[in-house]
């Protein structure tokens, strides 16, 4: 199977709100596996189904150094939050743009894994940030939406310039969500 194509801002499909997954079928498991492969190859540390034009509530993440601790969260819900953290984020759907975003520092999430088994996860640091970023994608929200209008206009101008120049700097994508 080939990797998915990742939609890029300002593609309107990134604004679709994902629907709940009623049943974790083999197709959903295959979707999760292909998303993980796409994420590793990008390379990124998280990917939401919305970004590959599948509008179901599924996200994958791996923030480990060894790239060997994959998470798949189906129908994720944050049931507890603690603290605040500001961290520089990037996004596979907004290439080459990085900006500080405020998130909860610690979260407790419930979800189903890629086989449909429910689990609860306490996440902090980069994993917590990543899950919140990907859950935003499932609601049609991008990290740049958290920024001031001025900052967003600057980003829009920079992206237009990149497109004119035909950006090819995939090496900068190592910390993108
Ligand atoms: Ni993203």
PDB file of N, CA and C in Angstrom, residues 106-162:
ATOM      1  N   UNK A 106      -0.725  18.508  31.111  1.00  0.00           N
ATOM      2  CA  UNK A 106      -0.985  17.087  31.367  1.00  0.00           C
ATOM      3  C   UNK A 106      -2.430  16.794  31.006  1.00  0.00           C
ATOM      4  N   UNK A 107      -2.657  15.683  30.361  1.00  0.00           N
ATOM      5  CA  UNK A 107      -4.039  15.315  30.041  1.00  0.00           C
ATOM      6  C   UNK A 107      -4.264  13.830  30.338  1.00  0.00           C
ATOM      7  N   UNK A 108      -5.520  13.511  30.620  1.00  0.00           N
ATOM      8  CA  UNK A 108      -5.922  12.109  30.683  1.00  0.00           C
ATOM      9  C   UNK A 108      -6.920  11.901  29.544  1.00  0.00           C
ATOM     10  N   UNK A 109      -6.641  10.891  28.740  1.00  0.00           N
ATOM     11  CA  UNK A 109      -7.435  10.656  27.536  1.00  0.00           C
ATOM     12  C   UNK A 109      -8.003   9.246  27.582  1.00  0.00           C
ATOM     13  N   UNK A 110      -9.249   9.107  27.151  1.00  0.00           N
ATOM     14  CA  UNK A 110      -9.784   7.773  26.900  1.00  0.00           C
ATOM     15  C   UNK A 110      -9.926   7.607  25.391  1.00  0.00           C
ATOM     16  N   UNK A 111      -9.738   6.382  24.922  1.00  0.00           N
ATOM     17  CA  UNK A 111      -9.825   6.114  23.480  1.00  0.00           C
ATOM     18  C   UNK A 111      -9.945   4.614  23.284  1.00  0.00           C
ATOM     19  N   UNK A 112     -10.134   4.212  22.022  1.00  0.00           N
ATOM     20  CA  UNK A 112     -10.019   2.813  21.642  1.00  0.00           C
ATOM     21  C   UNK A 112      -8.697   2.660  20.903  1.00  0.00           C
ATOM     22  N   UNK A 113      -8.055   1.502  21.050  1.00  0.00           N
ATOM     23  CA  UNK A 113      -6.845   1.271  20.255  1.00  0.00           C
ATOM     24  C   UNK A 113      -7.252   0.762  18.867  1.00  0.00           C
ATOM     25  N   UNK A 114      -6.269   0.427  18.037  1.00  0.00           N
ATOM     26  CA  UNK A 114      -6.608   0.116  16.639  1.00  0.00           C
ATOM     27  C   UNK A 114      -7.315  -1.230  16.481  1.00  0.00           C
ATOM     28  N   UNK A 115      -7.431  -1.970  17.596  1.00  0.00           N
ATOM     29  CA  UNK A 115      -8.217  -3.205  17.552  1.00  0.00           C
ATOM     30  C   UNK A 115      -9.564  -3.032  18.248  1.00  0.00           C
ATOM     31  N   UNK A 116      -9.843  -1.810  18.703  1.00  0.00           N
ATOM     32  CA  UNK A 116     -11.145  -1.531  19.307  1.00  0.00           C
ATOM     33  C   UNK A 116     -11.188  -1.704  20.811  1.00  0.00           C
ATOM     34  N   UNK A 117     -10.029  -1.926  21.433  1.00  0.00           N
ATOM     35  CA  UNK A 117      -9.975  -2.112  22.886  1.00  0.00           C
ATOM     36  C   UNK A 117      -9.866  -0.748  23.580  1.00  0.00           C
ATOM     37  N   UNK A 118     -10.768  -0.475  24.538  1.00  0.00           N
ATOM     38  CA  UNK A 118     -10.704   0.811  25.236  1.00  0.00           C
ATOM     39  C   UNK A 118      -9.484   0.907  26.150  1.00  0.00           C
ATOM     40  N   UNK A 119      -8.933   2.085  26.246  1.00  0.00           N
ATOM     41  CA  UNK A 119      -7.827   2.298  27.180  1.00  0.00           C
ATOM     42  C   UNK A 119      -7.847   3.737  27.659  1.00  0.00           C
ATOM     43  N   UNK A 120      -7.137   3.963  28.760  1.00  0.00           N
ATOM     44  CA  UNK A 120      -6.994   5.306  29.308  1.00  0.00           C
ATOM     45  C   UNK A 120      -5.515   5.628  29.341  1.00  0.00           C
ATOM     46  N   UNK A 121      -5.177   6.843  28.978  1.00  0.00           N
ATOM     47  CA  UNK A 121      -3.774   7.233  28.859  1.00  0.00           C
ATOM     48  C   UNK A 121      -3.557   8.546  29.589  1.00  0.00           C
ATOM     49  N   UNK A 122      -2.542   8.568  30.465  1.00  0.00           N
ATOM     50  CA  UNK A 122      -2.124   9.837  31.061  1.00  0.00           C
ATOM     51  C   UNK A 122      -0.919  10.314  30.284  1.00  0.00           C
ATOM     52  N   UNK A 123      -1.029  11.494  29.704  1.00  0.00           N
ATOM     53  CA  UNK A 123       0.057  11.991  28.854  1.00  0.00           C
ATOM     54  C   UNK A 123       0.534  13.333  29.357  1.00  0.00           C
ATOM     55  N   UNK A 124       1.841  13.558  29.247  1.00  0.00           N
ATOM     56  CA  UNK A 124       2.401  14.878  29.551  1.00  0.00           C
ATOM     57  C   UNK A 124       3.488  15.185  28.538  1.00  0.00           C
ATOM     58  N   UNK A 125       4.083  16.375  28.682  1.00  0.00           N
ATOM     59  CA  UNK A 125       5.140  16.802  27.770  1.00  0.00           C
ATOM     60  C   UNK A 125       4.688  16.705  26.311  1.00  0.00           C
ATOM     61  N   UNK A 126       5.608  16.242  25.463  1.00  0.00           N
ATOM     62  CA  UNK A 126       5.358  16.274  24.022  1.00  0.00           C
ATOM     63  C   UNK A 126       4.164  15.408  23.614  1.00  0.00           C
ATOM     64  N   UNK A 127       3.973  14.270  24.297  1.00  0.00           N
ATOM     65  CA  UNK A 127       2.840  13.408  23.926  1.00  0.00           C
ATOM     66  C   UNK A 127       1.505  14.117  24.189  1.00  0.00           C
ATOM     67  N   UNK A 128       1.417  14.832  25.310  1.00  0.00           N
ATOM     68  CA  UNK A 128       0.188  15.569  25.620  1.00  0.00           C
ATOM     69  C   UNK A 128      -0.065  16.659  24.581  1.00  0.00           C
ATOM     70  N   UNK A 129       1.001  17.373  24.229  1.00  0.00           N
ATOM     71  CA  UNK A 129       0.888  18.438  23.230  1.00  0.00           C
ATOM     72  C   UNK A 129       0.435  17.852  21.894  1.00  0.00           C
ATOM     73  N   UNK A 130       1.090  16.749  21.515  1.00  0.00           N
ATOM     74  CA  UNK A 130       0.800  16.107  20.241  1.00  0.00           C
ATOM     75  C   UNK A 130      -0.669  15.656  20.169  1.00  0.00           C
ATOM     76  N   UNK A 131      -1.150  15.011  21.218  1.00  0.00           N
ATOM     77  CA  UNK A 131      -2.534  14.516  21.205  1.00  0.00           C
ATOM     78  C   UNK A 131      -3.517  15.686  21.096  1.00  0.00           C
ATOM     79  N   UNK A 132      -3.249  16.785  21.823  1.00  0.00           N
ATOM     80  CA  UNK A 132      -4.144  17.947  21.735  1.00  0.00           C
ATOM     81  C   UNK A 132      -4.120  18.553  20.337  1.00  0.00           C
ATOM     82  N   UNK A 133      -2.921  18.613  19.739  1.00  0.00           N
ATOM     83  CA  UNK A 133      -2.782  19.140  18.370  1.00  0.00           C
ATOM     84  C   UNK A 133      -3.571  18.276  17.380  1.00  0.00           C
ATOM     85  N   UNK A 134      -3.427  16.948  17.507  1.00  0.00           N
ATOM     86  CA  UNK A 134      -4.123  16.046  16.561  1.00  0.00           C
ATOM     87  C   UNK A 134      -5.631  16.061  16.807  1.00  0.00           C
ATOM     88  N   UNK A 135      -6.050  16.185  18.068  1.00  0.00           N
ATOM     89  CA  UNK A 135      -7.492  16.251  18.343  1.00  0.00           C
ATOM     90  C   UNK A 135      -8.095  17.527  17.761  1.00  0.00           C
ATOM     91  N   UNK A 136      -7.323  18.598  17.737  1.00  0.00           N
ATOM     92  CA  UNK A 136      -7.776  19.815  17.044  1.00  0.00           C
ATOM     93  C   UNK A 136      -8.034  19.517  15.566  1.00  0.00           C
ATOM     94  N   UNK A 137      -7.097  18.801  14.928  1.00  0.00           N
ATOM     95  CA  UNK A 137      -7.289  18.454  13.510  1.00  0.00           C
ATOM     96  C   UNK A 137      -8.643  17.769  13.298  1.00  0.00           C
ATOM     97  N   UNK A 138      -9.009  16.879  14.218  1.00  0.00           N
ATOM     98  CA  UNK A 138     -10.265  16.129  14.066  1.00  0.00           C
ATOM     99  C   UNK A 138     -11.485  17.054  14.148  1.00  0.00           C
ATOM    100  N   UNK A 139     -11.275  18.254  14.730  1.00  0.00           N
ATOM    101  CA  UNK A 139     -12.350  19.242  14.791  1.00  0.00           C
ATOM    102  C   UNK A 139     -12.228  20.278  13.676  1.00  0.00           C
ATOM    103  N   UNK A 140     -11.262  20.082  12.784  1.00  0.00           N
ATOM    104  CA  UNK A 140     -11.068  21.038  11.693  1.00  0.00           C
ATOM    105  C   UNK A 140     -10.271  22.263  12.101  1.00  0.00           C
ATOM    106  N   UNK A 141      -9.541  22.137  13.218  1.00  0.00           N
ATOM    107  CA  UNK A 141      -8.762  23.268  13.742  1.00  0.00           C
ATOM    108  C   UNK A 141      -7.276  23.027  13.487  1.00  0.00           C
ATOM    109  N   UNK A 142      -6.587  24.076  13.035  1.00  0.00           N
ATOM    110  CA  UNK A 142      -5.144  23.987  12.809  1.00  0.00           C
ATOM    111  C   UNK A 142      -4.409  24.806  13.866  1.00  0.00           C
ATOM    112  N   UNK A 143      -3.135  24.473  14.102  1.00  0.00           N
ATOM    113  CA  UNK A 143      -2.425  25.173  15.190  1.00  0.00           C
ATOM    114  C   UNK A 143      -2.317  26.662  14.921  1.00  0.00           C
ATOM    115  N   UNK A 144      -2.307  27.053  13.657  1.00  0.00           N
ATOM    116  CA  UNK A 144      -2.216  28.488  13.353  1.00  0.00           C
ATOM    117  C   UNK A 144      -3.491  29.238  13.774  1.00  0.00           C
ATOM    118  N   UNK A 145      -4.595  28.497  13.960  1.00  0.00           N
ATOM    119  CA  UNK A 145      -5.834  29.138  14.424  1.00  0.00           C
ATOM    120  C   UNK A 145      -5.694  29.676  15.843  1.00  0.00           C
ATOM    121  N   UNK A 146      -4.714  29.153  16.591  1.00  0.00           N
ATOM    122  CA  UNK A 146      -4.504  29.605  17.967  1.00  0.00           C
ATOM    123  C   UNK A 146      -3.691  30.907  18.024  1.00  0.00           C
ATOM    124  N   UNK A 147      -3.175  31.347  16.880  1.00  0.00           N
ATOM    125  CA  UNK A 147      -2.296  32.520  16.867  1.00  0.00           C
ATOM    126  C   UNK A 147      -3.091  33.801  16.624  1.00  0.00           C
ATOM    127  N   UNK A 148      -2.441  34.930  16.845  1.00  0.00           N
ATOM    128  CA  UNK A 148      -3.093  36.221  16.630  1.00  0.00           C
ATOM    129  C   UNK A 148      -3.304  36.436  15.128  1.00  0.00           C
ATOM    130  N   UNK A 149      -4.292  37.261  14.748  1.00  0.00           N
ATOM    131  CA  UNK A 149      -4.537  37.546  13.332  1.00  0.00           C
ATOM    132  C   UNK A 149      -3.285  38.081  12.628  1.00  0.00           C
ATOM    133  N   UNK A 150      -2.511  38.902  13.316  1.00  0.00           N
ATOM    134  CA  UNK A 150      -1.292  39.456  12.721  1.00  0.00           C
ATOM    135  C   UNK A 150      -0.311  38.356  12.371  1.00  0.00           C
ATOM    136  N   UNK A 151      -0.096  37.468  13.337  1.00  0.00           N
ATOM    137  CA  UNK A 151       0.843  36.365  13.137  1.00  0.00           C
ATOM    138  C   UNK A 151       0.360  35.450  11.999  1.00  0.00           C
ATOM    139  N   UNK A 152      -0.954  35.250  11.940  1.00  0.00           N
ATOM    140  CA  UNK A 152      -1.500  34.394  10.875  1.00  0.00           C
ATOM    141  C   UNK A 152      -1.309  35.020   9.509  1.00  0.00           C
ATOM    142  N   UNK A 153      -1.473  36.339   9.426  1.00  0.00           N
ATOM    143  CA  UNK A 153      -1.252  37.000   8.129  1.00  0.00           C
ATOM    144  C   UNK A 153       0.194  36.852   7.697  1.00  0.00           C
ATOM    145  N   UNK A 154       1.109  36.961   8.664  1.00  0.00           N
ATOM    146  CA  UNK A 154       2.539  36.780   8.341  1.00  0.00           C
ATOM    147  C   UNK A 154       2.778  35.377   7.793  1.00  0.00           C
ATOM    148  N   UNK A 155       2.139  34.390   8.437  1.00  0.00           N
ATOM    149  CA  UNK A 155       2.309  33.004   8.013  1.00  0.00           C
ATOM    150  C   UNK A 155       1.728  32.797   6.618  1.00  0.00           C
ATOM    151  N   UNK A 156       0.543  33.359   6.362  1.00  0.00           N
ATOM    152  CA  UNK A 156      -0.072  33.232   5.034  1.00  0.00           C
ATOM    153  C   UNK A 156       0.853  33.790   3.959  1.00  0.00           C
ATOM    154  N   UNK A 157       1.459  34.941   4.261  1.00  0.00           N
ATOM    155  CA  UNK A 157       2.371  35.543   3.276  1.00  0.00           C
ATOM    156  C   UNK A 157       3.591  34.658   3.051  1.00  0.00           C
ATOM    157  N   UNK A 158       4.113  34.093   4.150  1.00  0.00           N
ATOM    158  CA  UNK A 158       5.305  33.244   4.024  1.00  0.00           C
ATOM    159  C   UNK A 158       4.984  31.980   3.203  1.00  0.00           C
ATOM    160  N   UNK A 159       3.788  31.421   3.431  1.00  0.00           N
ATOM    161  CA  UNK A 159       3.391  30.211   2.695  1.00  0.00           C
ATOM    162  C   UNK A 159       3.220  30.505   1.209  1.00  0.00           C
ATOM    163  N   UNK A 160       2.643  31.674   0.898  1.00  0.00           N
ATOM    164  CA  UNK A 160       2.485  32.036  -0.512  1.00  0.00           C
ATOM    165  C   UNK A 160       3.839  32.150  -1.187  1.00  0.00           C
ATOM    166  N   UNK A 161       4.789  32.749  -0.465  1.00  0.00           N
ATOM    167  CA  UNK A 161       6.135  32.916  -1.011  1.00  0.00           C
ATOM    168  C   UNK A 161       6.785  31.545  -1.229  1.00  0.00           C
ATOM    169  N   UNK A 162       6.613  30.643  -0.229  1.00  0.00           N
ATOM    170  CA  UNK A 162       7.174  29.292  -0.353  1.00  0.00           C
ATOM    171  C   UNK A 162       6.617  28.584  -1.570  1.00  0.00           C
TER     172      UNK A 162
END
